[in-house]
Structure formats: C-alpha cells, structure tokens
Short mmCIF file of C-alpha atoms in Angstrom, two decimals:
data_model
loop_
_atom_site.label_atom_id
_atom_site.label_comp_id
_atom_site.label_asym_id
_atom_site.label_seq_id
_atom_site.Cartn_x
_atom_site.Cartn_y
_atom_site.Cartn_z
CA MET H 1 150.93 83.24 98.89
CA LYS H 2 148.52 85.39 97.30
CA LEU H 3 148.84 89.10 98.05
CA THR H 4 145.76 91.36 98.44
CA SER H 5 145.76 94.66 96.82
CA PRO H 6 144.86 97.82 99.19
CA GLU H 7 141.89 98.35 96.97
CA SER H 8 140.70 94.70 97.25
CA LEU H 9 141.26 95.10 101.06
CA ARG H 10 139.67 98.35 101.27
CA LEU H 11 136.50 96.87 99.45
CA ASP H 12 136.48 94.02 101.96
CA LEU H 13 136.60 96.29 104.87
CA THR H 14 133.78 98.29 103.38
CA GLY H 15 131.69 95.35 102.88
CA ALA H 16 132.43 94.12 106.32
CA ALA H 17 131.42 97.47 107.89
CA ASN H 18 128.29 97.68 105.95
CA ARG H 19 127.32 94.09 107.32
CA ILE H 20 127.87 95.19 110.82
CA LEU H 21 125.77 98.25 110.28
CA THR H 22 123.23 96.26 108.84
CA LEU H 23 123.01 93.76 111.52
CA ALA H 24 123.04 96.48 114.28
CA VAL H 25 120.00 98.28 112.60
CA VAL H 26 118.26 95.00 112.38
CA ALA H 27 118.74 94.14 115.99
CA VAL H 28 117.54 97.74 116.93
CA PHE H 29 114.08 96.86 115.13
CA LEU H 30 113.89 92.86 116.08
CA LEU H 31 114.93 93.36 119.74
CA PRO H 32 111.86 94.89 121.01
CA LEU H 33 109.65 92.35 119.12
CA ILE H 34 111.65 89.64 120.63
CA TRP H 35 111.14 91.01 124.10
CA ALA H 36 107.46 91.32 123.56
CA VAL H 37 107.11 87.87 122.45
CA SER H 38 109.09 86.94 125.57
CA ALA H 39 106.84 89.02 127.79
CA SER H 40 103.72 87.43 126.22
CA LEU H 41 104.95 83.83 127.42
CA ARG H 42 105.56 85.00 130.89
CA GLN H 43 103.28 83.65 133.84
CA THR H 44 100.50 86.05 134.84
CA GLY H 45 100.63 87.06 138.64
CA VAL H 46 104.18 86.85 139.35
CA PRO H 47 106.48 89.98 140.08
CA TRP H 48 108.13 91.61 136.87
CA PRO H 49 111.61 90.65 136.79
CA ARG H 50 114.17 93.43 137.43
CA GLU H 51 116.26 92.41 134.40
CA LEU H 52 115.63 91.45 130.94
CA GLU H 53 114.23 87.87 130.73
CA TRP H 54 114.55 86.65 127.13
CA ILE H 55 113.33 83.02 127.73
CA PRO H 56 110.74 82.91 130.56
CA ASP H 57 110.89 79.64 132.82
CA PRO H 58 108.28 78.33 132.50
CA LEU H 59 106.78 79.17 129.15
CA ALA H 60 102.98 80.43 129.84
CA TRP H 61 101.37 79.33 126.48
CA GLN H 62 98.06 79.38 128.04
CA ASN H 63 98.11 83.35 127.91
CA TYR H 64 97.02 83.13 124.31
CA ARG H 65 94.07 80.84 125.20
CA SER H 66 93.39 83.33 127.84
CA VAL H 67 93.05 86.17 125.34
CA PHE H 68 90.53 84.24 123.26
CA GLU H 69 88.57 83.52 126.44
CA LEU H 70 88.36 87.22 127.60
CA LEU H 71 87.31 88.59 124.19
CA PRO H 72 85.81 87.84 121.15
CA VAL H 73 89.35 88.00 119.23
CA LEU H 74 88.12 85.99 116.15
CA ARG H 75 85.01 88.64 115.59
CA PHE H 76 87.45 91.67 115.72
CA ALA H 77 89.81 89.77 113.66
CA VAL H 78 87.19 89.15 110.85
CA ASN H 79 85.76 92.61 111.14
CA SER H 80 89.39 94.15 110.52
CA LEU H 81 90.07 91.61 107.73
CA PHE H 82 86.61 92.64 105.96
CA ILE H 83 87.72 96.15 106.34
CA VAL H 84 91.38 95.21 104.80
CA LEU H 85 89.96 93.22 101.85
CA LEU H 86 87.67 95.79 100.73
CA ALA H 87 89.70 98.86 101.48
CA VAL H 88 93.16 97.92 100.08
CA PRO H 89 91.74 97.12 96.37
CA LEU H 90 89.71 100.19 96.31
CA THR H 91 92.73 102.34 97.47
CA VAL H 92 94.79 100.56 94.75
CA ILE H 93 92.44 101.25 92.02
CA VAL H 94 91.59 104.93 92.83
CA ALA H 95 95.32 105.78 93.84
CA SER H 96 96.62 104.15 90.59
CA MET H 97 94.19 105.78 88.48
CA THR H 98 94.92 109.19 89.92
CA GLY H 99 98.38 108.63 89.64
CA PHE H 100 98.34 107.52 86.12
CA ALA H 101 96.32 110.68 85.17
CA ILE H 102 98.67 113.07 86.68
CA SER H 103 101.81 111.00 85.08
CA GLN H 104 100.06 111.93 81.62
CA ILE H 105 99.27 115.54 82.09
CA SER H 106 101.71 118.36 80.86
CA ARG H 107 104.55 119.10 83.22
CA ILE H 108 103.15 122.54 84.35
CA TRP H 109 100.15 121.01 85.44
CA ARG H 110 101.84 118.04 86.86
CA ARG H 111 103.80 120.05 89.21
CA ARG H 112 100.76 122.05 90.41
CA VAL H 113 98.84 118.96 91.29
CA LEU H 114 101.67 117.25 92.98
CA ALA H 115 102.16 120.65 95.03
CA PHE H 116 98.51 120.40 95.78
CA SER H 117 99.02 117.00 96.93
CA VAL H 118 102.02 117.77 99.18
CA MET H 119 99.97 120.49 100.68
CA CYS H 120 97.06 118.08 101.57
CA MET H 121 99.69 115.85 103.24
CA LEU H 122 100.53 118.52 105.56
CA ILE H 123 96.88 119.18 106.84
CA PRO H 124 96.92 117.48 110.39
CA ILE H 125 94.62 114.54 110.40
CA THR H 126 92.85 115.88 113.64
CA ALA H 127 91.67 118.78 111.61
CA ILE H 128 89.46 116.72 109.51
CA TRP H 129 88.08 114.41 112.33
CA LEU H 130 85.24 116.54 113.11
CA PRO H 131 83.91 117.39 109.44
CA ARG H 132 84.17 113.56 108.85
CA PHE H 133 82.17 112.71 111.75
CA ILE H 134 79.29 115.28 110.94
CA LEU H 135 79.34 114.14 107.28
CA TYR H 136 79.26 110.27 108.30
CA LYS H 137 76.36 111.10 110.79
CA GLU H 138 74.45 112.94 108.16
CA VAL H 139 74.53 110.18 105.70
CA GLY H 140 73.85 107.45 108.24
CA LEU H 141 77.24 105.55 108.29
CA ILE H 142 77.90 105.86 111.95
CA ASN H 143 78.38 102.35 113.75
CA ARG H 144 78.59 100.84 110.19
CA ARG H 145 81.75 98.94 109.11
CA LEU H 146 81.49 100.63 105.83
CA VAL H 147 82.23 103.77 107.40
CA LEU H 148 85.94 102.78 107.68
CA ILE H 149 86.27 102.01 104.04
CA VAL H 150 85.01 105.35 102.70
CA PRO H 151 88.51 106.87 102.77
CA ALA H 152 89.82 104.12 100.29
CA LEU H 153 87.31 105.83 97.57
CA MET H 154 89.54 108.89 97.72
CA GLY H 155 92.91 106.87 97.43
CA THR H 156 93.12 106.92 101.43
CA SER H 157 96.26 109.26 101.35
CA PRO H 158 98.05 111.36 98.88
CA LEU H 159 101.44 109.56 99.60
CA TYR H 160 100.01 106.38 97.66
CA VAL H 161 98.97 108.82 94.60
CA LEU H 162 102.51 110.18 94.61
CA LEU H 163 103.94 106.60 95.04
CA PHE H 164 102.19 105.61 91.77
CA VAL H 165 103.16 108.93 89.92
CA TRP H 166 106.61 108.21 90.68
CA ALA H 167 106.44 104.64 89.34
CA PHE H 168 104.47 105.61 86.14
CA LEU H 169 106.92 108.29 85.37
CA ARG H 170 109.60 105.97 85.30
CA VAL H 171 108.16 103.97 82.35
CA PRO H 172 109.45 105.39 79.18
CA ARG H 173 107.28 107.71 77.34
CA GLU H 174 107.69 105.77 74.12
CA VAL H 175 105.72 102.86 75.68
CA TYR H 176 102.75 105.14 76.20
CA ASP H 177 103.04 106.46 72.64
CA ALA H 178 103.40 102.99 71.20
CA ALA H 179 100.30 102.16 73.04
CA ARG H 180 98.51 105.24 71.57
CA LEU H 181 99.42 104.08 68.07
CA ASP H 182 97.82 100.93 68.66
CA GLY H 183 94.59 102.84 69.46
CA ALA H 184 94.78 102.28 73.46
CA GLY H 185 92.60 104.54 75.34
CA PRO H 186 93.33 105.96 78.78
CA ILE H 187 91.68 102.98 80.39
CA ARG H 188 93.47 100.48 78.50
CA MET H 189 96.72 102.14 78.83
CA TRP H 190 96.27 102.24 82.83
CA LEU H 191 95.34 98.75 82.96
CA GLY H 192 97.59 97.13 80.18
CA VAL H 193 100.63 98.95 80.32
CA ALA H 194 101.01 101.26 83.55
CA MET H 195 99.76 98.57 85.83
CA PRO H 196 101.95 95.60 84.92
CA LEU H 197 105.12 97.88 84.81
CA GLY H 198 104.14 99.12 88.15
CA ARG H 199 103.79 96.04 89.98
CA PRO H 200 106.16 97.06 92.69
CA ALA H 201 104.37 100.09 93.38
CA ILE H 202 101.23 98.22 93.60
CA VAL H 203 102.47 95.82 95.96
CA SER H 204 104.06 98.80 98.12
CA VAL H 205 100.71 100.70 98.30
CA ALA H 206 98.85 97.49 98.87
CA VAL H 207 100.96 96.52 101.96
CA LEU H 208 101.04 100.27 103.40
CA ALA H 209 97.26 100.46 102.94
CA SER H 210 96.72 97.03 104.55
CA VAL H 211 98.77 98.22 107.71
CA HIS H 212 96.99 101.35 107.83
CA TYR H 213 93.45 99.86 107.85
CA TRP H 214 94.71 97.07 110.28
CA ASN H 215 96.12 99.26 112.64
CA SER H 216 93.69 102.14 112.61
CA PHE H 217 92.40 102.97 116.11
CA ILE H 218 91.03 106.51 116.08
CA GLU H 219 88.61 106.08 113.29
CA PRO H 220 86.98 102.99 114.56
CA LEU H 221 86.80 104.81 118.06
CA LEU H 222 85.08 107.77 116.44
CA TYR H 223 82.66 105.76 114.34
CA ILE H 224 81.83 102.47 115.64
CA ARG H 225 79.60 101.85 118.88
CA THR H 226 78.89 98.33 119.19
CA THR H 227 81.04 95.36 120.24
CA ASP H 228 80.24 93.22 117.35
CA LYS H 229 81.38 95.77 114.72
CA MET H 230 84.67 96.56 116.64
CA VAL H 231 87.96 95.70 115.14
CA ALA H 232 91.46 94.39 116.22
CA SER H 233 92.87 97.64 117.36
CA GLN H 234 89.62 98.23 119.58
CA GLY H 235 89.92 95.05 121.05
CA LEU H 236 93.55 95.43 122.17
CA ARG H 237 92.25 98.53 123.76
CA MET H 238 89.54 96.51 125.49
CA LEU H 239 92.01 93.99 126.82
CA TYR H 240 93.91 96.83 128.41
CA GLN H 241 90.87 98.04 130.16
CA LEU H 242 90.19 94.61 131.40
CA GLU H 243 93.71 93.80 132.51
CA SER H 244 95.59 96.87 132.92
CA THR H 245 98.10 95.40 135.33
CA ASN H 246 98.45 92.10 133.57
CA TRP H 247 101.25 92.88 131.34
CA PRO H 248 101.86 89.39 130.02
CA LEU H 249 98.32 89.18 128.82
CA ILE H 250 98.51 92.56 127.28
CA MET H 251 101.78 91.78 125.54
CA THR H 252 100.09 88.41 124.19
CA GLY H 253 97.07 90.89 122.74
CA ALA H 254 99.69 92.83 121.19
CA ILE H 255 101.79 90.05 119.60
CA LEU H 256 98.48 88.67 118.21
CA MET H 257 97.62 92.35 116.85
CA ILE H 258 100.81 92.60 114.88
CA ALA H 259 101.42 89.08 113.55
CA PRO H 260 99.26 89.53 110.49
CA VAL H 261 101.20 92.77 109.70
CA LEU H 262 104.57 90.84 110.00
CA LEU H 263 103.32 87.89 107.95
CA LEU H 264 102.10 90.12 105.15
CA PHE H 265 105.52 91.90 105.10
CA VAL H 266 107.44 88.52 105.04
CA PHE H 267 105.32 87.46 101.81
CA ALA H 268 105.38 91.01 100.31
CA GLN H 269 109.04 92.30 101.05
CA ARG H 270 110.59 90.90 97.94
CA TYR H 271 108.76 93.32 95.79
CA PHE H 272 109.86 96.28 97.44
CA LEU H 273 113.36 96.16 95.87
CA GLN H 274 112.37 95.47 92.29
CA ASP H 275 112.40 97.77 89.52
CA SER H 276 109.42 98.20 86.96
CA ARG H 277 110.68 95.18 85.10
CA GLY H 278 110.66 92.93 88.10
CA GLN H 279 114.52 92.71 88.69
CA SER H 280 115.74 92.83 92.01
CA VAL H 281 117.97 96.22 92.50
CA LEU H 282 120.19 94.34 95.03
CA GLY H 283 121.55 92.40 91.93
CA ARG H 284 123.10 95.44 90.18
#
C-alpha cells in the first residue's frame, strides 16, 4: 500500500478546496442567468410560481417570436452593432497610442500623467452629461448614431489607457531600444513592437469597450430621438413599457440583449489569461 505524505495530502486538500470554492463562485454568477433563461420560456398570462421553477412545463419558445413581432429587434441590433464595429477599433487605436506614449516618457512625467488619469476616472459620469449634450447639440450631432461613437475618439475611458500602459511597461526596455537602433520611429514601434506584444491587452480592451457600447443606455436616451436610430438597450426599455407586467416576455428581451455579450466573452476569454508572449498563465 502506497502511503501518502502529509505534504501531498495537504496539497490535495488545498486543491479540492480551491475547486469547491471555484464552483461556488461560478454558481453564484450562473444561477441568475439560468433562472432568466428559464423565466423567458414560461407561458405568458399565467400566475408566477411561488417557488423557483428551473424547467417550465411547457416551454414557451414562442416568446422569442413575440418579441420580434412587437419591436423592430433587428433594427435595434443593427444600430448597436454599427456603433460597436466603429467605436471599438477607434477605442483600441486611440487608447493604445496614448498608453504607448505614456509608457515611453520619463518616470516622473509618467506618474503625473497616470495620477491625472486616475483623477479623471473619479469624476462622476453624471457631471459630464449636460456639457456633452450642449456640445453635441451645437455641432449638430443630436439624433445621429455617430454621436454615440464620439467618446471613442478620446479612448472611451481612462481605464483602457491605463490597461495599455501596464501592458506596454511589461515589455522589456531592451526591445524598444533595439527597435530604435534599427531606425524605428514612434509609430513603427507602436505598431510593430508594442501592439503585437500587447495582444492580451488589446483583446481585453476590445471586449470591455464592446460591452460598454452594446449595453450603453443613458447616452442613447439623451441623444437619440427617433425609433429608426435607437439601439438594443432602448429596445429593451420599450419592451418593458409595452409589456410592463409580462415578465416572461421581458426576460426574453433581456436574454436577447445579453446573448451577444456572452458569445463575445466565450470567444475572447482565452486571451485574458495570457502574458505578453501569448502563453497561458495557468500553465505556470
């Protein structure tokens, strides 16, 4: 009989505890989503169950067809997709260029710029709604889809710039020095050296920006006036206004709203745990 050492037993118990904790955390986040999917498949017009019902009987798949009949869901989705496809690449370009520039300046000025960026993140978003509205109104952007893309020209959020700064600072200084000796200028170093080595940061910022622009509700509510230019988040609000007591139908709209975000995360999540060389940090 093979005896197990106390050290091996301790490691096995630690691994089992970590797996149990991981499953518990996953359950906390997945159970509400599973319940929402279940609620979206309940029949409309029947009393809400007093207990949790994970598998409705019968399954009302027609709820999804009803949402498309009530609202121009495809129009809302196309508008949101148009904004995401334009705003996300702009965000990545602007934020990465800014982050690369900050990573190349002296340490003293880098600390000052980073402190200023953190200060900008502390400004309440509600404080800039009115100035932005007045500015956009003066330049004639109200009720135009392009008005929702303008923040991408400034990197969307200081957080995205800080993510690129952190990623580019992890690249050894010798790599940048070798590129300079080869005659590379700032643009070539950013595009040919920093960006390939910062792929995990690029994917992370792209996913975060996609979620931001897809889920954005207050900005479209402030700037968009006509139905043909409304986005998916406004469509969900319209569904609630039309069927405020029809919870299965509202849950159906919510599932349609979050489905693209979930699919995006499923395809991009493997990049979140990679270092600058593309190797998974879980394998270390």
